[in-house]
PDB file of C-alpha atoms in Angstrom:
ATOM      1  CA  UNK A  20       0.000   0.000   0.000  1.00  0.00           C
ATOM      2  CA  UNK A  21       1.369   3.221  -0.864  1.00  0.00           C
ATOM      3  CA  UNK A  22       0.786   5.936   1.114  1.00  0.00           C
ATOM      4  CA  UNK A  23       1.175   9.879   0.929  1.00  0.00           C
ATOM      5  CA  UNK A  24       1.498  11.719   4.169  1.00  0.00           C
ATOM      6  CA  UNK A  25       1.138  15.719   3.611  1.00  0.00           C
ATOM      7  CA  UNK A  26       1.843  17.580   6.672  1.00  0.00           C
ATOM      8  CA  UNK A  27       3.675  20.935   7.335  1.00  0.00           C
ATOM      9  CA  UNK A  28       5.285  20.048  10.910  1.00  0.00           C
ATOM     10  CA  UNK A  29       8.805  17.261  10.637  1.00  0.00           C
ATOM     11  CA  UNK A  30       7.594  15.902  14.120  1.00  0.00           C
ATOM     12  CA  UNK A  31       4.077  15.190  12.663  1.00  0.00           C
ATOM     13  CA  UNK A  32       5.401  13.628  10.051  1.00  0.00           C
ATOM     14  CA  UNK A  33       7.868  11.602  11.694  1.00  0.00           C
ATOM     15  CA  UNK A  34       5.230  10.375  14.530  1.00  0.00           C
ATOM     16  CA  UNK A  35       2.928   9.617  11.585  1.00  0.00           C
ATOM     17  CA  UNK A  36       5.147   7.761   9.580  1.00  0.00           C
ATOM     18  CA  UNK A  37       6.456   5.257  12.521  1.00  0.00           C
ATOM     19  CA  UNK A  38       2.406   4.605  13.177  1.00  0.00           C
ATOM     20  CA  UNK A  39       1.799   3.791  10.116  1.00  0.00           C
ATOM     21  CA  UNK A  40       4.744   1.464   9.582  1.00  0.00           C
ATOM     22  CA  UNK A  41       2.382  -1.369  11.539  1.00  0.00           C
ATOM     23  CA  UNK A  42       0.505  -1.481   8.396  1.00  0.00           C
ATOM     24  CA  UNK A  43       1.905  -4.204   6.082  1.00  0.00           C
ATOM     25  CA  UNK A  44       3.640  -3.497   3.118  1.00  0.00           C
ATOM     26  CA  UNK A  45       3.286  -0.171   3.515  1.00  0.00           C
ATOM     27  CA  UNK A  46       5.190   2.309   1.644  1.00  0.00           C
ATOM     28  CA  UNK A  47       4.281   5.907   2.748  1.00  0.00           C
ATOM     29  CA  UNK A  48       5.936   8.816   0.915  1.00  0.00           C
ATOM     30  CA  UNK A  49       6.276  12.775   2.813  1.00  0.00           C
ATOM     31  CA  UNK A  50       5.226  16.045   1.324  1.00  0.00           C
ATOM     32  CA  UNK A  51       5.420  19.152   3.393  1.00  0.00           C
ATOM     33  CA  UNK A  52       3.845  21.729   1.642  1.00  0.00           C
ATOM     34  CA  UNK A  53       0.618  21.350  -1.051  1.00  0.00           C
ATOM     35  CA  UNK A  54       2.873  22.400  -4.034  1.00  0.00           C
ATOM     36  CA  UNK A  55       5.275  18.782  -2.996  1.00  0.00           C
ATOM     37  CA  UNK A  56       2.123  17.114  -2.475  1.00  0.00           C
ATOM     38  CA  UNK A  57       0.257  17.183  -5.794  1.00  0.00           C
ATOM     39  CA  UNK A  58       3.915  16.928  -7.436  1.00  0.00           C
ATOM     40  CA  UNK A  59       4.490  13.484  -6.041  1.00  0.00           C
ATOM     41  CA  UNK A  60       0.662  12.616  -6.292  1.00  0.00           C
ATOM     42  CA  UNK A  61       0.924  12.327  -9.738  1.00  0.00           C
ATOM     43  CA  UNK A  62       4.348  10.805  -9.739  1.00  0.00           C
ATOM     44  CA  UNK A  63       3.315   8.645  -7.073  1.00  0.00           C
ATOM     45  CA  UNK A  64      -0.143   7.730  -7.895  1.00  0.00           C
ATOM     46  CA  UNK A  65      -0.715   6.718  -3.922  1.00  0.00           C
ATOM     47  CA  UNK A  66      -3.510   4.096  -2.928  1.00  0.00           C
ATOM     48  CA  UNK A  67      -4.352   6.642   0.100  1.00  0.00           C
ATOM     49  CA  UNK A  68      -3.910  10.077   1.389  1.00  0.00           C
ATOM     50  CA  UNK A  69      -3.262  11.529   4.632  1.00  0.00           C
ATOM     51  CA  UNK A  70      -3.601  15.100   4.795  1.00  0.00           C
ATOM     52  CA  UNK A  71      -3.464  17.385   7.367  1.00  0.00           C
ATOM     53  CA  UNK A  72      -6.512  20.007   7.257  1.00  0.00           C
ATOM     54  CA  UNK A  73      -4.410  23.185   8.419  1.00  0.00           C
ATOM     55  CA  UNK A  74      -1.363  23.216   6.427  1.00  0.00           C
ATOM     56  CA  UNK A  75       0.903  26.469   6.474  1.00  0.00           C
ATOM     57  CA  UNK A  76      -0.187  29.222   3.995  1.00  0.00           C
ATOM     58  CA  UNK A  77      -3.161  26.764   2.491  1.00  0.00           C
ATOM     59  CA  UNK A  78      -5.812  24.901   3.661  1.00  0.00           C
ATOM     60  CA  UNK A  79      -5.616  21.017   3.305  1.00  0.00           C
ATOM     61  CA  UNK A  80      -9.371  21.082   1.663  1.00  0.00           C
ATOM     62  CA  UNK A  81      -7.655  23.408  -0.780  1.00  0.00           C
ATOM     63  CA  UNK A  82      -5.522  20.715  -1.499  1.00  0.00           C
ATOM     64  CA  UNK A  83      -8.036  17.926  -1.451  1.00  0.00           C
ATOM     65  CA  UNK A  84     -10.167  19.403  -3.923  1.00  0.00           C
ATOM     66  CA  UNK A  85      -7.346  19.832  -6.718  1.00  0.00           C
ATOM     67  CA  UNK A  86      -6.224  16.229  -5.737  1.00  0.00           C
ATOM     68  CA  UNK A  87     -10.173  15.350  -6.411  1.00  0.00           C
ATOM     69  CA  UNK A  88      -9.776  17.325  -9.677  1.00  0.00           C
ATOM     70  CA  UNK A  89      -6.754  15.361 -10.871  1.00  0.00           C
ATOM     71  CA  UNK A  90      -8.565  12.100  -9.892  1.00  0.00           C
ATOM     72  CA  UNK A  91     -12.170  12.029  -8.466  1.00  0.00           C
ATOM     73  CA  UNK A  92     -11.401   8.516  -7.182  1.00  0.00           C
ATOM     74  CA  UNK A  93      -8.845   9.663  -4.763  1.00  0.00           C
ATOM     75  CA  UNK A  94      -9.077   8.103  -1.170  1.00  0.00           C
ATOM     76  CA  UNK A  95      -7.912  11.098   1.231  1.00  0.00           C
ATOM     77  CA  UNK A  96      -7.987  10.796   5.354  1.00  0.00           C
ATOM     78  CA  UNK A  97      -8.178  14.102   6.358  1.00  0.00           C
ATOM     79  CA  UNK A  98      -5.455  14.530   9.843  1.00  0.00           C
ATOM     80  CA  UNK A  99      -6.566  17.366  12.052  1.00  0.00           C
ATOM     81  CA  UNK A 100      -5.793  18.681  15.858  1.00  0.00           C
ATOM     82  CA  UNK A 101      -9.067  19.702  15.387  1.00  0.00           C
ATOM     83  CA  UNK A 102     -11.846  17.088  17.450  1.00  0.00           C
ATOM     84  CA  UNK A 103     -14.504  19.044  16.612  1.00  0.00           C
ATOM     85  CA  UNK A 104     -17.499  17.878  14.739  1.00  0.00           C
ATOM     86  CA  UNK A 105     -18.231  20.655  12.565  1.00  0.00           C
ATOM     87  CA  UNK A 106     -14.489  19.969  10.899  1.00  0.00           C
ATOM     88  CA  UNK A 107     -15.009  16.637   9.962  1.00  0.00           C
ATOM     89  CA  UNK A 108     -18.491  17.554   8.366  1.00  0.00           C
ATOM     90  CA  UNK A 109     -16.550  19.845   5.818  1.00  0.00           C
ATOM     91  CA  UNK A 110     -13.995  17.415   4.773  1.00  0.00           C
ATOM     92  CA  UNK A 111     -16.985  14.960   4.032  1.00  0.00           C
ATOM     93  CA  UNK A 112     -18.615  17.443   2.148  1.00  0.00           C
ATOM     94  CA  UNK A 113     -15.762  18.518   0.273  1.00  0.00           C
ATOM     95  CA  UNK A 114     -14.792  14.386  -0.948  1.00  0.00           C
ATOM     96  CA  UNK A 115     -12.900  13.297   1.840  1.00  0.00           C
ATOM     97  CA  UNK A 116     -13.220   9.295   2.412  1.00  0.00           C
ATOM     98  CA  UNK A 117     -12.107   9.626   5.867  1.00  0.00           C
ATOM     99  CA  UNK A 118     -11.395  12.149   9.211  1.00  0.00           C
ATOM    100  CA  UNK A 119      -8.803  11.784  12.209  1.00  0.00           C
ATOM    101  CA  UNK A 120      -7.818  13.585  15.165  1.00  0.00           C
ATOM    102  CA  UNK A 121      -4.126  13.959  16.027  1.00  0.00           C
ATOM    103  CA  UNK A 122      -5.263  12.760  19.207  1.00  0.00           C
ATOM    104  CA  UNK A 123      -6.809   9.593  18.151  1.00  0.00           C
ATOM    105  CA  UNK A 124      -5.007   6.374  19.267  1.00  0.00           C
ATOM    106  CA  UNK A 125      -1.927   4.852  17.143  1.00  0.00           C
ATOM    107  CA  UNK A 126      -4.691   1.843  16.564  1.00  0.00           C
ATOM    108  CA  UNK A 127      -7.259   3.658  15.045  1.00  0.00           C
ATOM    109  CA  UNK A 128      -5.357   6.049  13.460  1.00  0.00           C
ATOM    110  CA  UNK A 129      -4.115   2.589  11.162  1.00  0.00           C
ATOM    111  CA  UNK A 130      -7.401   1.297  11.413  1.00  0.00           C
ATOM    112  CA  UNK A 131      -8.614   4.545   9.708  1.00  0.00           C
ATOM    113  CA  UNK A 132      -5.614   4.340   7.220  1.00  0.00           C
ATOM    114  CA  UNK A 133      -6.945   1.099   6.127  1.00  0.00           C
ATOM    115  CA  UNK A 134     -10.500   1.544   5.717  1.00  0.00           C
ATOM    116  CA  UNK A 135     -10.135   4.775   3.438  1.00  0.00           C
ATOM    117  CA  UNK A 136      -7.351   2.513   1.435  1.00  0.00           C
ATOM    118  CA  UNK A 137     -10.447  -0.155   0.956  1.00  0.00           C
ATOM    119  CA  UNK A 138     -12.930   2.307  -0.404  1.00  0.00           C
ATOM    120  CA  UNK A 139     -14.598   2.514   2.684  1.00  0.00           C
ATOM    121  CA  UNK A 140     -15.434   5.636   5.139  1.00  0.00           C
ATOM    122  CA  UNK A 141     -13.673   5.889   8.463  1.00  0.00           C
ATOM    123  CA  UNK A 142     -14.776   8.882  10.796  1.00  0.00           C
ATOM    124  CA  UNK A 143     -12.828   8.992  14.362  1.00  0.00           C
ATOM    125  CA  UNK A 144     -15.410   7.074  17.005  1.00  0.00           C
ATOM    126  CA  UNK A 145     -16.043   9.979  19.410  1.00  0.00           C
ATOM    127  CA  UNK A 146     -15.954  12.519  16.553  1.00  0.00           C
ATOM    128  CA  UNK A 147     -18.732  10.431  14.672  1.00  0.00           C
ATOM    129  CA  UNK A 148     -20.984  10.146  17.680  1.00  0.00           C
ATOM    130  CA  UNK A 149     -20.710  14.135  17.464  1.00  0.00           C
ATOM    131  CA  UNK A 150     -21.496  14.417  14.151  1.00  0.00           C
ATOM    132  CA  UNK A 151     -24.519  12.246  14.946  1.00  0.00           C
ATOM    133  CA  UNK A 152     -25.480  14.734  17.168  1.00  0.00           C
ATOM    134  CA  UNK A 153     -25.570  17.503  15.888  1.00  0.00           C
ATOM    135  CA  UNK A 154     -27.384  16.388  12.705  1.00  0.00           C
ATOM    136  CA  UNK A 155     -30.327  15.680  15.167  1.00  0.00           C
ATOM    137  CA  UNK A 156     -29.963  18.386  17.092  1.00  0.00           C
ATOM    138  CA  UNK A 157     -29.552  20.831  14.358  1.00  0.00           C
ATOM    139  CA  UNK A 158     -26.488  22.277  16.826  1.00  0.00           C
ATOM    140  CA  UNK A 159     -23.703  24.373  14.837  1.00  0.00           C
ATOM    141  CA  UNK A 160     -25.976  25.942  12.077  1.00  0.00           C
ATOM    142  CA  UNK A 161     -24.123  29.517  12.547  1.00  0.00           C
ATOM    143  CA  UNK A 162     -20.663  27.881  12.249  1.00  0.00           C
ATOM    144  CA  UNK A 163     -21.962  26.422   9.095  1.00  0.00           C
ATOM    145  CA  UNK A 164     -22.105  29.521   7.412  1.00  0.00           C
ATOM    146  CA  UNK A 165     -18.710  30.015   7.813  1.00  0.00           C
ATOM    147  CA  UNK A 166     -15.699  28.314   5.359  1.00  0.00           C
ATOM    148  CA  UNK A 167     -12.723  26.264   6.432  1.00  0.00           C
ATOM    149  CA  UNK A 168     -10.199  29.213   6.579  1.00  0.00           C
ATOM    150  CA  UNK A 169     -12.655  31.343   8.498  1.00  0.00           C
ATOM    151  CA  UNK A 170     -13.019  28.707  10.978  1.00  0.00           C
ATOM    152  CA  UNK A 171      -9.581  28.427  11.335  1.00  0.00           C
ATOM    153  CA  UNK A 172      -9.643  32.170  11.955  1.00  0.00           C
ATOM    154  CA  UNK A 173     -12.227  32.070  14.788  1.00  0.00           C
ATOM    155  CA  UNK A 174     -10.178  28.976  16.627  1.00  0.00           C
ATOM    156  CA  UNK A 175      -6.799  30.737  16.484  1.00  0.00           C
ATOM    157  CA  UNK A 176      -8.812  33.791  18.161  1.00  0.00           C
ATOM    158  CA  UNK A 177     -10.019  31.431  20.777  1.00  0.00           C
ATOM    159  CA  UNK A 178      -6.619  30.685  22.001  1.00  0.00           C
ATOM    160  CA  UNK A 179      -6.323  34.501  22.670  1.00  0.00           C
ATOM    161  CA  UNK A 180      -3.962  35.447  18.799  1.00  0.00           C
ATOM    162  CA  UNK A 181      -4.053  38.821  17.472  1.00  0.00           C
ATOM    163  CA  UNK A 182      -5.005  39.521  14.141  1.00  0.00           C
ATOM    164  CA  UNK A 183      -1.470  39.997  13.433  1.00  0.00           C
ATOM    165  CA  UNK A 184      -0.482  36.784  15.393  1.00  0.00           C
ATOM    166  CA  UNK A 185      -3.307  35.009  13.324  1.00  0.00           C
ATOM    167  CA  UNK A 186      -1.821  36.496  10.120  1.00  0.00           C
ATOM    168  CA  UNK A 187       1.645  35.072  10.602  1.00  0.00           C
ATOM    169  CA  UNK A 188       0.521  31.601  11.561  1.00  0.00           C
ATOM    170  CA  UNK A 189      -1.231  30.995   8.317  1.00  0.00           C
ATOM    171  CA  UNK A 190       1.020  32.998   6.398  1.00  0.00           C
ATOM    172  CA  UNK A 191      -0.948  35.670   4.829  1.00  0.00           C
ATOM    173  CA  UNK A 192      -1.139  39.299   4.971  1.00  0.00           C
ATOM    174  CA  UNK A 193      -2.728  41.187   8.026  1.00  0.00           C
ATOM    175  CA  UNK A 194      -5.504  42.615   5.830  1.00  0.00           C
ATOM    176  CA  UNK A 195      -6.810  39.831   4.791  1.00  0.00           C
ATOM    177  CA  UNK A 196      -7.223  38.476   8.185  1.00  0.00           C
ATOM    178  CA  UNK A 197      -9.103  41.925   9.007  1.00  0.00           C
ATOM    179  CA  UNK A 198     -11.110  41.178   5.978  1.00  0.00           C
ATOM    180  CA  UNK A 199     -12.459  37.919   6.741  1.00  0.00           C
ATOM    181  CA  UNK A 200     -13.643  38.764  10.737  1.00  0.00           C
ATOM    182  CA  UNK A 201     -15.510  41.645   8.758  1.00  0.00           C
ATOM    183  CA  UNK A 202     -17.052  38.832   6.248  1.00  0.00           C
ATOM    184  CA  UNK A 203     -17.296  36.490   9.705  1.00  0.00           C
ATOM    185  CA  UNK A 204     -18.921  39.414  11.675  1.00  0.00           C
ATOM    186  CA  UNK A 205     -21.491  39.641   9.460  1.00  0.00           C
ATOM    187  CA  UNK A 206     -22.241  36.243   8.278  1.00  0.00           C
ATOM    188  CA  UNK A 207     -22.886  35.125  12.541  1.00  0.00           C
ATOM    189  CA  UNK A 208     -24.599  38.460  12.822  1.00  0.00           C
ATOM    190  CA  UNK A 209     -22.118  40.375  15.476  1.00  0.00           C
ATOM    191  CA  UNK A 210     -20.681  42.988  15.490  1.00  0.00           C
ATOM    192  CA  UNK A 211     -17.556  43.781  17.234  1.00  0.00           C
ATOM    193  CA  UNK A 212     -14.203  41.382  17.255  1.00  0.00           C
ATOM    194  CA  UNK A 213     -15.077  40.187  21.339  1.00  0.00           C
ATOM    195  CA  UNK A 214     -18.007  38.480  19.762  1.00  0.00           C
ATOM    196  CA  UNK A 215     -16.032  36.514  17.706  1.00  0.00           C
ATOM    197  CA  UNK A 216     -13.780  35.515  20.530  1.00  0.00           C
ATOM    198  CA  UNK A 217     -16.509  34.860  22.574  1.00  0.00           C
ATOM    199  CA  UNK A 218     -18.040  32.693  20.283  1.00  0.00           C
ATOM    200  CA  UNK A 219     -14.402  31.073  19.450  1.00  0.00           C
ATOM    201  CA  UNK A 220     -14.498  30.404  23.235  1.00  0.00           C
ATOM    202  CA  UNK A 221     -17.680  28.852  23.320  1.00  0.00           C
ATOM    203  CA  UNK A 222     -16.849  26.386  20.161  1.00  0.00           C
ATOM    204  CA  UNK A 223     -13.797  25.101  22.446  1.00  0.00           C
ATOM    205  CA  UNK A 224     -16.149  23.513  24.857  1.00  0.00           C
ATOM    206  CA  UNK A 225     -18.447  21.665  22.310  1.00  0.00           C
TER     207      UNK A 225
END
């Protein structure tokens, strides 16, 4: 089984790649930045994916949906330090097979590995039962409104960034940080920057 592991952080990478060395016959191949990864996606032509959902500068559903466009077959796990339910229901939607916490267990994270590599779906247990729900509860229907990068946005201001912290994480310019709590503001109907951080604070504890 081949397998392409696209992450922006060595130590991720490294932990990653000794996991998944349980899995037989696997041969898993490291890209560090979404330019590397679709390079060696087409070289490569890997049986399954595992991309990290926050990469630096770029957001891993960027990536997924170009590697969907080279080949709407692909099998992709998305990897994520986020646990929260609302992230895994966007990489669905957008064609991922599969979604993982970096805090998942070394077994399931294989377990996951190897389900998306069959064709099948793999969603992390606890994250699942979330998902679950919330689709009965109807729970999270602001946060819906919002994309991937602006919810990235509103969890970096829940660990207490600035705008200009927020701006260097992801690696883009400070206005177009500013920019997007204006579009957030008014797409959650708020309207000063606290709100956001209050609400940022509040989607910590779901």
């Amino acid at each position: 089984m081949k397998i392409l592991l696209v992450d922006d952080h060595v130590l991720v990478r490294q932990g990653v790649r000794r996991l998944l060395s349980a899995i037989a016959n696997a041969e898993i191949l490291e890209a560090a930045t979404s330019h590397d990864a679709l390079a060696m996606f087409r070289q490569q032509a890997p049986d399954v994916v595992v991309l990290d959902i926050s990469l630096a500068g770029a957001s891993g559903l960027e990536l997924l949906k170009r590697l969907l466009l080279e080949n709407p077959q692909t099998k992709v796990l998305m990897l994520s330090m986020h646990a929260e339910a609302i992230y895994a229901a966007r990489a669905v939607q957008a064609g991922a097979r599969g979604y993982i916490s970096k805090g998942a267990s070394a077994e399931e994270l294989v377990t996951a590995v190897t389900r998306v590599a069959e064709g099948k779906r793999y969603i992390e247990r606890e994250i699942a039962t979330d998902l679950a729900t919330r689709q009965f509860s109807g729970d999270g229907d602001l946060l819906e409104r919002l994309t991937m990068r602006e919810m990235e946005i509103l969890r970096l201001l829940g660990e207490g960034k600035s705008l200009t912290q927020i701006a260097a994480t992801l690696g883009v310019a400070y206005k177009t940080i500013a920019n997007a709590c204006s579009l957030m503001k008014s797409k959650l109907a708020v309207e000063r920057t606290a709100d956001l951080i209050r609400m940022a604070l509040e989607m910590r504890k779901v």
